[in-house]
PDB file of N, CA and C in Angstrom:
ATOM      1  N   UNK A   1      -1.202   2.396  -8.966  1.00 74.00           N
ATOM      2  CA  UNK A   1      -0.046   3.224  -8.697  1.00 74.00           C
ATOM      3  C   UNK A   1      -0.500   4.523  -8.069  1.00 74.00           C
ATOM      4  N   UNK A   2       0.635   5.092  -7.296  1.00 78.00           N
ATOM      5  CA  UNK A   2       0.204   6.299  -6.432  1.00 78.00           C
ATOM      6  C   UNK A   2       1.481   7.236  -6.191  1.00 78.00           C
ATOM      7  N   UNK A   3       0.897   8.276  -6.987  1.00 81.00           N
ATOM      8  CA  UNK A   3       2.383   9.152  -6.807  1.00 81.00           C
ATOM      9  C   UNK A   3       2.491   9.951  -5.703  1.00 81.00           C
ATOM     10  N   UNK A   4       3.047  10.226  -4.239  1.00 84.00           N
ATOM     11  CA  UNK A   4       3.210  11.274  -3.439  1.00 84.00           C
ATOM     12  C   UNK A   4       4.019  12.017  -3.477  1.00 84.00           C
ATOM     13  N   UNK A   5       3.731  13.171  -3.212  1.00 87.00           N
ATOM     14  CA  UNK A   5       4.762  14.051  -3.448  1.00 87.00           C
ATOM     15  C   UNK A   5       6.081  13.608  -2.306  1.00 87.00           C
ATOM     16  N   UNK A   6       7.150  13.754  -2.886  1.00 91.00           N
ATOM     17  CA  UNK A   6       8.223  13.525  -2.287  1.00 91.00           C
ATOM     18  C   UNK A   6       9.293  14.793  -1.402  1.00 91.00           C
ATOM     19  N   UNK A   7       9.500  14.995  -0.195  1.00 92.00           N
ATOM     20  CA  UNK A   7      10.099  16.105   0.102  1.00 92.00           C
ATOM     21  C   UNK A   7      11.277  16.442  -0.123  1.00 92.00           C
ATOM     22  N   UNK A   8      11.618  17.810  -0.245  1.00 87.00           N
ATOM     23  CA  UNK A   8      12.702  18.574  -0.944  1.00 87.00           C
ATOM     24  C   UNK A   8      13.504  18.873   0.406  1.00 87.00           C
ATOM     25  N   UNK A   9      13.316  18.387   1.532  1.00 87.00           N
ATOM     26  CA  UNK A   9      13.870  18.995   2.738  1.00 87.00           C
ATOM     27  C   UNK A   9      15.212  18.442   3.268  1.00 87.00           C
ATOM     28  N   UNK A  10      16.157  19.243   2.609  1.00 86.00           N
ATOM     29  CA  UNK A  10      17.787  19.078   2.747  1.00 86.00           C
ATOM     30  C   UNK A  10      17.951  18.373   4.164  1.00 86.00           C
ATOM     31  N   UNK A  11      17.290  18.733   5.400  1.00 85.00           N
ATOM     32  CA  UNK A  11      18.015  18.421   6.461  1.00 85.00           C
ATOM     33  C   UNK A  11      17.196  16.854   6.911  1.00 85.00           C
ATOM     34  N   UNK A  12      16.705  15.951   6.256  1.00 87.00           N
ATOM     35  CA  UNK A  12      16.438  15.022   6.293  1.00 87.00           C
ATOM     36  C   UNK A  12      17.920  14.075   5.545  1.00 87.00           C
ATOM     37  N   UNK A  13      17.441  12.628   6.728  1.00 86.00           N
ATOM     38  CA  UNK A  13      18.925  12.060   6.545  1.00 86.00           C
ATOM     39  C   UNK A  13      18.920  11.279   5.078  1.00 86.00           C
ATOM     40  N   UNK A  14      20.317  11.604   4.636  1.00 85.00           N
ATOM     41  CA  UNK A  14      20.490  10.580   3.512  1.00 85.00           C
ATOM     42  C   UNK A  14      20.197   9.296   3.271  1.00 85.00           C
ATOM     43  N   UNK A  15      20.028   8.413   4.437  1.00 84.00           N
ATOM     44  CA  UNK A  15      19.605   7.076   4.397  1.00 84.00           C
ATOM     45  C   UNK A  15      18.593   6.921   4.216  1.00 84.00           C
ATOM     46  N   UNK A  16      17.412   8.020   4.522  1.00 88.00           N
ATOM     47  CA  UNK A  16      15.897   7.665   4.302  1.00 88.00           C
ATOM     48  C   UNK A  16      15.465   7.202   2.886  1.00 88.00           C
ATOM     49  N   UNK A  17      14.711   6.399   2.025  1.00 88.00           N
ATOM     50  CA  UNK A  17      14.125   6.269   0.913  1.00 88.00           C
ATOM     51  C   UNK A  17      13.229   6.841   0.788  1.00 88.00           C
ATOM     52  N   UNK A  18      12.695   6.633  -0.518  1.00 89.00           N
ATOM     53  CA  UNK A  18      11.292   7.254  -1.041  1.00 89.00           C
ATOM     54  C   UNK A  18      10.135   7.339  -0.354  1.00 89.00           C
ATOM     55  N   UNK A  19      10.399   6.035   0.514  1.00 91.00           N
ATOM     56  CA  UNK A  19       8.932   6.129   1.157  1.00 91.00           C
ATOM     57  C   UNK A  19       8.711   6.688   2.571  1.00 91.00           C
ATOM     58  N   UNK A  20       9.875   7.075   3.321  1.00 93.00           N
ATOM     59  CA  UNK A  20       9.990   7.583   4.280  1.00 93.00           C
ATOM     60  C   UNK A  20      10.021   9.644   3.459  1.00 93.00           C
ATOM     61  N   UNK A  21      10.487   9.793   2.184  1.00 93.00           N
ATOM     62  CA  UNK A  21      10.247  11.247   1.512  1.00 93.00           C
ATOM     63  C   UNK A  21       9.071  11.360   1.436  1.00 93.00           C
ATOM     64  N   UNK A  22       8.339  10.444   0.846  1.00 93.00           N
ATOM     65  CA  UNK A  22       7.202  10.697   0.640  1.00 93.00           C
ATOM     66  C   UNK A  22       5.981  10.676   1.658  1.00 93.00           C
ATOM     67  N   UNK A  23       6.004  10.269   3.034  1.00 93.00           N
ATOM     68  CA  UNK A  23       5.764  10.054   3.901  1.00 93.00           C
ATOM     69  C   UNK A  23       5.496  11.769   4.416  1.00 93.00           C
ATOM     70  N   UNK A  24       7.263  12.124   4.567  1.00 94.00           N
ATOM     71  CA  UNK A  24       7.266  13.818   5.281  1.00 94.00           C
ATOM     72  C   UNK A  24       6.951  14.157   4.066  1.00 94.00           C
ATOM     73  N   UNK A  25       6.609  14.185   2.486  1.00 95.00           N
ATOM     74  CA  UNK A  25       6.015  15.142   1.991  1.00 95.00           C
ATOM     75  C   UNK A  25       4.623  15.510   1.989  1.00 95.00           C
ATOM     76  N   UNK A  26       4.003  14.313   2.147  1.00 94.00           N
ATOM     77  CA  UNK A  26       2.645  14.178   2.155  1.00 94.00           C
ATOM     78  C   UNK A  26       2.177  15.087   3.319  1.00 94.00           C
ATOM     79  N   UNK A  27       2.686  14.650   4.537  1.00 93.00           N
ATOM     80  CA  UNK A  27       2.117  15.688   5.586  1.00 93.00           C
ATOM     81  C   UNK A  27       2.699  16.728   5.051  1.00 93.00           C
ATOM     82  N   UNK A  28       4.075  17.595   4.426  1.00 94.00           N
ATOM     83  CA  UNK A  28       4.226  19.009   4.057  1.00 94.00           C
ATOM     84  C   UNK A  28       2.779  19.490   3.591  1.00 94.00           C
ATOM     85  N   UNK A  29       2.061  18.597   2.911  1.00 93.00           N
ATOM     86  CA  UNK A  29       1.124  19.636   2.525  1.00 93.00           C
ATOM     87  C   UNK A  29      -0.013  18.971   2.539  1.00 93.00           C
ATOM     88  N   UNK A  30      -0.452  18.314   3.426  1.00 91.00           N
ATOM     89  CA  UNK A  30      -1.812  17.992   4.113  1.00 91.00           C
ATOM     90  C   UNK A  30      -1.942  17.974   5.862  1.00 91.00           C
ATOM     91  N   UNK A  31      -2.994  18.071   6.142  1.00 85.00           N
ATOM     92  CA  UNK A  31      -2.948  17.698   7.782  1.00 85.00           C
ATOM     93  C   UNK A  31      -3.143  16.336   8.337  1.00 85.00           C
ATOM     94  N   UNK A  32      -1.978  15.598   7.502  1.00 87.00           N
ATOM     95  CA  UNK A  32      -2.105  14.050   7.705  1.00 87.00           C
ATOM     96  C   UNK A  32      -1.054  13.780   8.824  1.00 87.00           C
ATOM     97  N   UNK A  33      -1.757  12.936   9.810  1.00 91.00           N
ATOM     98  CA  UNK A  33      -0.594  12.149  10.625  1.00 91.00           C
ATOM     99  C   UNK A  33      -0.401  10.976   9.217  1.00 91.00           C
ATOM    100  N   UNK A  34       1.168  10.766   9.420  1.00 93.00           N
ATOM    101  CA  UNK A  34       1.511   9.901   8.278  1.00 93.00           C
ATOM    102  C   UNK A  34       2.768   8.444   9.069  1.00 93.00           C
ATOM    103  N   UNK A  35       1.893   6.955   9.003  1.00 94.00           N
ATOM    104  CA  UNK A  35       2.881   5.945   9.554  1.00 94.00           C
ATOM    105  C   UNK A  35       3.661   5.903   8.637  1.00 94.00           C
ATOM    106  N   UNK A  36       5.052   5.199   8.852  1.00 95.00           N
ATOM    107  CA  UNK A  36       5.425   4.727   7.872  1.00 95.00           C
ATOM    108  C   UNK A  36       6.286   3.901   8.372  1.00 95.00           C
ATOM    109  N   UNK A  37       6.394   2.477   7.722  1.00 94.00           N
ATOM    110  CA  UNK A  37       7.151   1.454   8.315  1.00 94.00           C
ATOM    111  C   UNK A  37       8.167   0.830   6.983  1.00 94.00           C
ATOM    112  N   UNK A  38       9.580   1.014   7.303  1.00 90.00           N
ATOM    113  CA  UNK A  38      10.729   0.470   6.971  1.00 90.00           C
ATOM    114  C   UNK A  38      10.262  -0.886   6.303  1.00 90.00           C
ATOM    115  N   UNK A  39      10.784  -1.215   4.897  1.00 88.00           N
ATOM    116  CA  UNK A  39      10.414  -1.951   4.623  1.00 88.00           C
ATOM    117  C   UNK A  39      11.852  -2.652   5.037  1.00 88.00           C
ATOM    118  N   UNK A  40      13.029  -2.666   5.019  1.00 88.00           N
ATOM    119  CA  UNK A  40      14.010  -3.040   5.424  1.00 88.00           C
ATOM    120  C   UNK A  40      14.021  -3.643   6.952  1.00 88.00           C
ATOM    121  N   UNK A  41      13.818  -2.752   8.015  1.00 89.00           N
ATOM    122  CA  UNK A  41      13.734  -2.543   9.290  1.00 89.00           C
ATOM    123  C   UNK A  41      12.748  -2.982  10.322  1.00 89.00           C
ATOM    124  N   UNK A  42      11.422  -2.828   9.155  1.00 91.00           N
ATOM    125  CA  UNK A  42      10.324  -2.771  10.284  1.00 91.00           C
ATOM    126  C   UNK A  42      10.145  -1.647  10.905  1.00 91.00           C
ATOM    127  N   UNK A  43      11.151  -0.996  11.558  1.00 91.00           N
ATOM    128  CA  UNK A  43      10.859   0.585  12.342  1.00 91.00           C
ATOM    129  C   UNK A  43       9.819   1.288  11.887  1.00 91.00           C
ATOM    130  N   UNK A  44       9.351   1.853  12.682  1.00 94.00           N
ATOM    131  CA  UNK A  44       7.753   2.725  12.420  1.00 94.00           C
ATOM    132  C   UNK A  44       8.369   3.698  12.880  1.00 94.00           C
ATOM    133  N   UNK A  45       7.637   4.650  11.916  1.00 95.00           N
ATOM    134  CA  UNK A  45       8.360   6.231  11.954  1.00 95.00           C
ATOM    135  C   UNK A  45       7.051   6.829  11.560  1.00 95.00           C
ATOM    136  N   UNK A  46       6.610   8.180  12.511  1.00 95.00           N
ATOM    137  CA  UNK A  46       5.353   9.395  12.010  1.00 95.00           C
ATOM    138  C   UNK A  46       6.023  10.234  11.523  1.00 95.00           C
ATOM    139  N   UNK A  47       5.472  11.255  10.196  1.00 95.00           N
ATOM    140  CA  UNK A  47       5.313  12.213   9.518  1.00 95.00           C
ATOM    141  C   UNK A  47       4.582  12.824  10.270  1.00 95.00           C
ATOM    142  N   UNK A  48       4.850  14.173  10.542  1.00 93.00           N
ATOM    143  CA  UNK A  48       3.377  15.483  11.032  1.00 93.00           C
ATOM    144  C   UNK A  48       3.691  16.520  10.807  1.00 93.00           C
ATOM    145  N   UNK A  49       3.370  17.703   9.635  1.00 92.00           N
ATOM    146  CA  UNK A  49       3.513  18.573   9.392  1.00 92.00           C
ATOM    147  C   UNK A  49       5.270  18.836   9.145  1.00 92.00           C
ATOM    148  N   UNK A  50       5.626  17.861   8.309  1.00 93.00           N
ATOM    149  CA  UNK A  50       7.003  18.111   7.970  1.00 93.00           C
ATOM    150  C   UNK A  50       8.688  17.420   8.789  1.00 93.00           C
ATOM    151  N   UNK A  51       7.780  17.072   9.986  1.00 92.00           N
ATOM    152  CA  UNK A  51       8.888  16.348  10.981  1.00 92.00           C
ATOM    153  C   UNK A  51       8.476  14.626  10.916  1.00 92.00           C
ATOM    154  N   UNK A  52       9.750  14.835  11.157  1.00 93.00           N
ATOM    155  CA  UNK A  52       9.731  12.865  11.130  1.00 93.00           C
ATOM    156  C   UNK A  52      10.018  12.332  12.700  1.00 93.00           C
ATOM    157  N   UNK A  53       9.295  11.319  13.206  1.00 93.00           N
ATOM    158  CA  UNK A  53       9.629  11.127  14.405  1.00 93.00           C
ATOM    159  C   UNK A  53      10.200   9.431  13.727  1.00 93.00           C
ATOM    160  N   UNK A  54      11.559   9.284  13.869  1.00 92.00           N
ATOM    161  CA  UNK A  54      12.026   7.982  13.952  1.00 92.00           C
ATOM    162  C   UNK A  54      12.262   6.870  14.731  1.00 92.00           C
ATOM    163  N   UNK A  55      11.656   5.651  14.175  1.00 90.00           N
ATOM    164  CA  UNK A  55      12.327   4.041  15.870  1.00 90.00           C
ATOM    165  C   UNK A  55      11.520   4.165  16.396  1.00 90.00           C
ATOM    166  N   UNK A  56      10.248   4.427  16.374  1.00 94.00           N
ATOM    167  CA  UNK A  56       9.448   4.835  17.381  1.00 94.00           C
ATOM    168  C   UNK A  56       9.163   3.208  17.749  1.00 94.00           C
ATOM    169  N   UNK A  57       8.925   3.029  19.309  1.00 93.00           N
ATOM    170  CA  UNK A  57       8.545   1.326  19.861  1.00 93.00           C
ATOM    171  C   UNK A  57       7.297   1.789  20.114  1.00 93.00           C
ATOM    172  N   UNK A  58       6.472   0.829  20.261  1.00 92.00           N
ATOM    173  CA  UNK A  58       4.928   0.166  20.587  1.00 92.00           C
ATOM    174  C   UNK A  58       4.420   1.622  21.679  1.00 92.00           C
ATOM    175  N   UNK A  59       5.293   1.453  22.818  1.00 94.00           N
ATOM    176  CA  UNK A  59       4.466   2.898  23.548  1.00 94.00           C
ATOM    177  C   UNK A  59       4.693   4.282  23.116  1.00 94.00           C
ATOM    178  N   UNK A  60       6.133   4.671  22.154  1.00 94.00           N
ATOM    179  CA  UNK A  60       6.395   5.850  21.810  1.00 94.00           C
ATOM    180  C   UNK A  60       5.245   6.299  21.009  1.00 94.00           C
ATOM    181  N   UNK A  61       5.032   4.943  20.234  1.00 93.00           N
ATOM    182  CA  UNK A  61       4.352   5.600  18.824  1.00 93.00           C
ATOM    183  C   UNK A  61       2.647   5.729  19.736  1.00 93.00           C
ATOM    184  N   UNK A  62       1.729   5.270  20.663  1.00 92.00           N
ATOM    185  CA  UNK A  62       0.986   5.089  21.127  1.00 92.00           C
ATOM    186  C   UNK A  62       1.121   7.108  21.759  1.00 92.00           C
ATOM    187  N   UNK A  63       2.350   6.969  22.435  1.00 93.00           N
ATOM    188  CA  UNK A  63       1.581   8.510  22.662  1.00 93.00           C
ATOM    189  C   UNK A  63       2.304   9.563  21.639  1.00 93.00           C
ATOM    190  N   UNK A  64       2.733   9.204  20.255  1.00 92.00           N
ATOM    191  CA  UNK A  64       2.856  10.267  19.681  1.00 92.00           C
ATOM    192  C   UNK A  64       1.869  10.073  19.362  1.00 92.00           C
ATOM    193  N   UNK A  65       1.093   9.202  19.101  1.00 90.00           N
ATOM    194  CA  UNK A  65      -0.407   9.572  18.231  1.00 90.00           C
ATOM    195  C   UNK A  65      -1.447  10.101  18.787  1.00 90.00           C
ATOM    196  N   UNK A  66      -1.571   9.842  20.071  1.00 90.00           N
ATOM    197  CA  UNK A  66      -2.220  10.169  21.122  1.00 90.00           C
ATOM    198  C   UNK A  66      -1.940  11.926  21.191  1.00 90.00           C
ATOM    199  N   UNK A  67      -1.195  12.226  21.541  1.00 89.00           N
ATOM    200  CA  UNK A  67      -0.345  13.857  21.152  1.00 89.00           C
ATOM    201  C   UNK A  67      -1.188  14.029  19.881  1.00 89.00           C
ATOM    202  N   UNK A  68      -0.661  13.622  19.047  1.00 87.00           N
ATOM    203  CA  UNK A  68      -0.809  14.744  17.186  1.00 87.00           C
ATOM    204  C   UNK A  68      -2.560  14.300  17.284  1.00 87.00           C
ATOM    205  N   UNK A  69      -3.016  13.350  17.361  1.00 83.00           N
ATOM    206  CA  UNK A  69      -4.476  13.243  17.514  1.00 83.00           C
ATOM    207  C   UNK A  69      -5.235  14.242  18.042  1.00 83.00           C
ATOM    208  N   UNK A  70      -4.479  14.684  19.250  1.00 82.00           N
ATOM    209  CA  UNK A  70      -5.425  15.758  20.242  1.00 82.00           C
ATOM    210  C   UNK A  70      -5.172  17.124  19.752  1.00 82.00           C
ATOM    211  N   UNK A  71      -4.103  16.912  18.942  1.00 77.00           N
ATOM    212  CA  UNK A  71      -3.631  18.673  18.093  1.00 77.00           C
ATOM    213  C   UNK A  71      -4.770  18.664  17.453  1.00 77.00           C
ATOM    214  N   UNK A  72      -4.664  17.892  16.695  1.00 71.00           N
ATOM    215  CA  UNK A  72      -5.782  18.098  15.286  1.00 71.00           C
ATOM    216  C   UNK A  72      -7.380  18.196  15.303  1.00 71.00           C
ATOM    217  N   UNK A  73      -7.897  17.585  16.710  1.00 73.00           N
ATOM    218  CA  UNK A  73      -8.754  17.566  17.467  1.00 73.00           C
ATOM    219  C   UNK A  73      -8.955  19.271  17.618  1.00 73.00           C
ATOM    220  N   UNK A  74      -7.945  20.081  18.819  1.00 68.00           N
ATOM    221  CA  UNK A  74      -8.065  21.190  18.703  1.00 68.00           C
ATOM    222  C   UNK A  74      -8.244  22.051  17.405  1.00 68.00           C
ATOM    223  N   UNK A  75      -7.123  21.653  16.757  1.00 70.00           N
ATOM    224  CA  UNK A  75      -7.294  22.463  15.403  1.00 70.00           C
ATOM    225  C   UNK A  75      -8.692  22.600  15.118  1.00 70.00           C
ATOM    226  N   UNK A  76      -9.313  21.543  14.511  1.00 69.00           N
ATOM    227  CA  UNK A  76     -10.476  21.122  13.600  1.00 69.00           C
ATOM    228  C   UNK A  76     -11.756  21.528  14.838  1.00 69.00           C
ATOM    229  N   UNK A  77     -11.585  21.921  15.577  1.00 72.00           N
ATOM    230  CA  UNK A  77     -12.439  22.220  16.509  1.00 72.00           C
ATOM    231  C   UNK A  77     -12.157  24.295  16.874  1.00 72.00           C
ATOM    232  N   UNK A  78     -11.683  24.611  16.377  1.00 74.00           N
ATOM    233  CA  UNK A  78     -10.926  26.045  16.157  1.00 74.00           C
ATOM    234  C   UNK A  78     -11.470  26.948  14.905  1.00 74.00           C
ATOM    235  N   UNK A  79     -11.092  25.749  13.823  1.00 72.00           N
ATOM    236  CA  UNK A  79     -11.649  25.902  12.571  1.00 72.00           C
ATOM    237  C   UNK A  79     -12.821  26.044  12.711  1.00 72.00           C
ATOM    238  N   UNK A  80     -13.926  25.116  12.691  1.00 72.00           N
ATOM    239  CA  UNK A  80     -15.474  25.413  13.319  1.00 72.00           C
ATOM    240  C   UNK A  80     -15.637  26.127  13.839  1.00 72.00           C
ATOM    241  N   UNK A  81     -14.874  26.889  14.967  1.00 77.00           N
ATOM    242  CA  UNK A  81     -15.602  27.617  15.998  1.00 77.00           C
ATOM    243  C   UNK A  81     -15.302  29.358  14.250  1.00 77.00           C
ATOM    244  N   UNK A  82     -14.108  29.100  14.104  1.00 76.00           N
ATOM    245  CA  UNK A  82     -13.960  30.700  13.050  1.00 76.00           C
ATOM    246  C   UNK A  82     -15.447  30.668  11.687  1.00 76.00           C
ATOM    247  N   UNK A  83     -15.524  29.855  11.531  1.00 76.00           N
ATOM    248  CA  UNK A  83     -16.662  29.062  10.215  1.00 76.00           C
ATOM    249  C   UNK A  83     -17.819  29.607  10.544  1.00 76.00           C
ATOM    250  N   UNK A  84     -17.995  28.973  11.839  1.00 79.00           N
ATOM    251  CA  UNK A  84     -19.176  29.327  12.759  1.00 79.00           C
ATOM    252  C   UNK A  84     -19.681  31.139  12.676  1.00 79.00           C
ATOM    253  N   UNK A  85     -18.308  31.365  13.965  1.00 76.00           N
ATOM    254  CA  UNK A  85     -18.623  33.128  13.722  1.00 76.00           C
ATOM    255  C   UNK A  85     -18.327  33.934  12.608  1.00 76.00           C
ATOM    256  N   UNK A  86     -17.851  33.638  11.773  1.00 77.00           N
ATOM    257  CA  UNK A  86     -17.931  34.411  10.401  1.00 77.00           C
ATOM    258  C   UNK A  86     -19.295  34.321   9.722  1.00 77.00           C
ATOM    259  N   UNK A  87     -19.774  33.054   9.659  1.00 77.00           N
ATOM    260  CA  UNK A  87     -21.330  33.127   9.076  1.00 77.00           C
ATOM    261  C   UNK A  87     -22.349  33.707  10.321  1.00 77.00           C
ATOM    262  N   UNK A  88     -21.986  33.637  11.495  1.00 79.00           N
ATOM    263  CA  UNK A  88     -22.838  34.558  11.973  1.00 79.00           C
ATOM    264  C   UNK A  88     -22.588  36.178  11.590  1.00 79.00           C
ATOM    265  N   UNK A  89     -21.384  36.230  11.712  1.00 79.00           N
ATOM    266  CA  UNK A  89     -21.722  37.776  11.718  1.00 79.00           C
ATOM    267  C   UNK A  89     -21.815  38.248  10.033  1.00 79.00           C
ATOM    268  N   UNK A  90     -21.623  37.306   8.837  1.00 79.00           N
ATOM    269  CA  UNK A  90     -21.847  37.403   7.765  1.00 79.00           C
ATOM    270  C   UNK A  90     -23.725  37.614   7.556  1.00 79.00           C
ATOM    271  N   UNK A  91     -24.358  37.023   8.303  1.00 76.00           N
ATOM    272  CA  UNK A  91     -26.059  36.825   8.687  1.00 76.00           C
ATOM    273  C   UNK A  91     -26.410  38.245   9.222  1.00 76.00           C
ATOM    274  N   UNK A  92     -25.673  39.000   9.911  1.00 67.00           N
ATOM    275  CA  UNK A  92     -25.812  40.743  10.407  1.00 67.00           C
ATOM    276  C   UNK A  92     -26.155  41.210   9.343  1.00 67.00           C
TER     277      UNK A  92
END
């Protein structure tokens, strides 16, 4: 068993279930791209930092990931570079 946190975010639609909440909660508070596929539907839907991209087909979802991939890329490559110069100039 696996509990995720589930989101509190009013302007998400009433039809969504738990696992599409728990989906946008998980990214609320990690830097997770998050799939999530309809167990009803099939539809594949991303979580990223709180937004839900819904219905996504075979090429949508190809370049949203492609997109949030290259964010996080930057990010995590940003991060290092601050890590970096703080322990240098922490070494002064």
């Amino acid at each position: 068993t696996c509990y995720l946190p589930l989101s509190d975010n009013m302007l998400l639609s009433k039809e969504l279930g738990t696992r599409h909440r728990a989906g946008v909660g998980i990214s609320e508070v990690s830097d997770s791209v998050t799939l999530i596929v309809s167990e009803e539907t099939g539809m594949i839907s991303i979580a990223h930092d709180g937004m839900l991209f819904r219905g996504l087909n075979a090429e949508e979802l190809r370049e949203q990931l492609g997109k949030l991939m290259k964010k996080q890329e930057v990010t995590k490559r940003s991060r290092w570079r601050r890590i970096i110069k703080n322990e240098r100039e922490a070494d002064k």
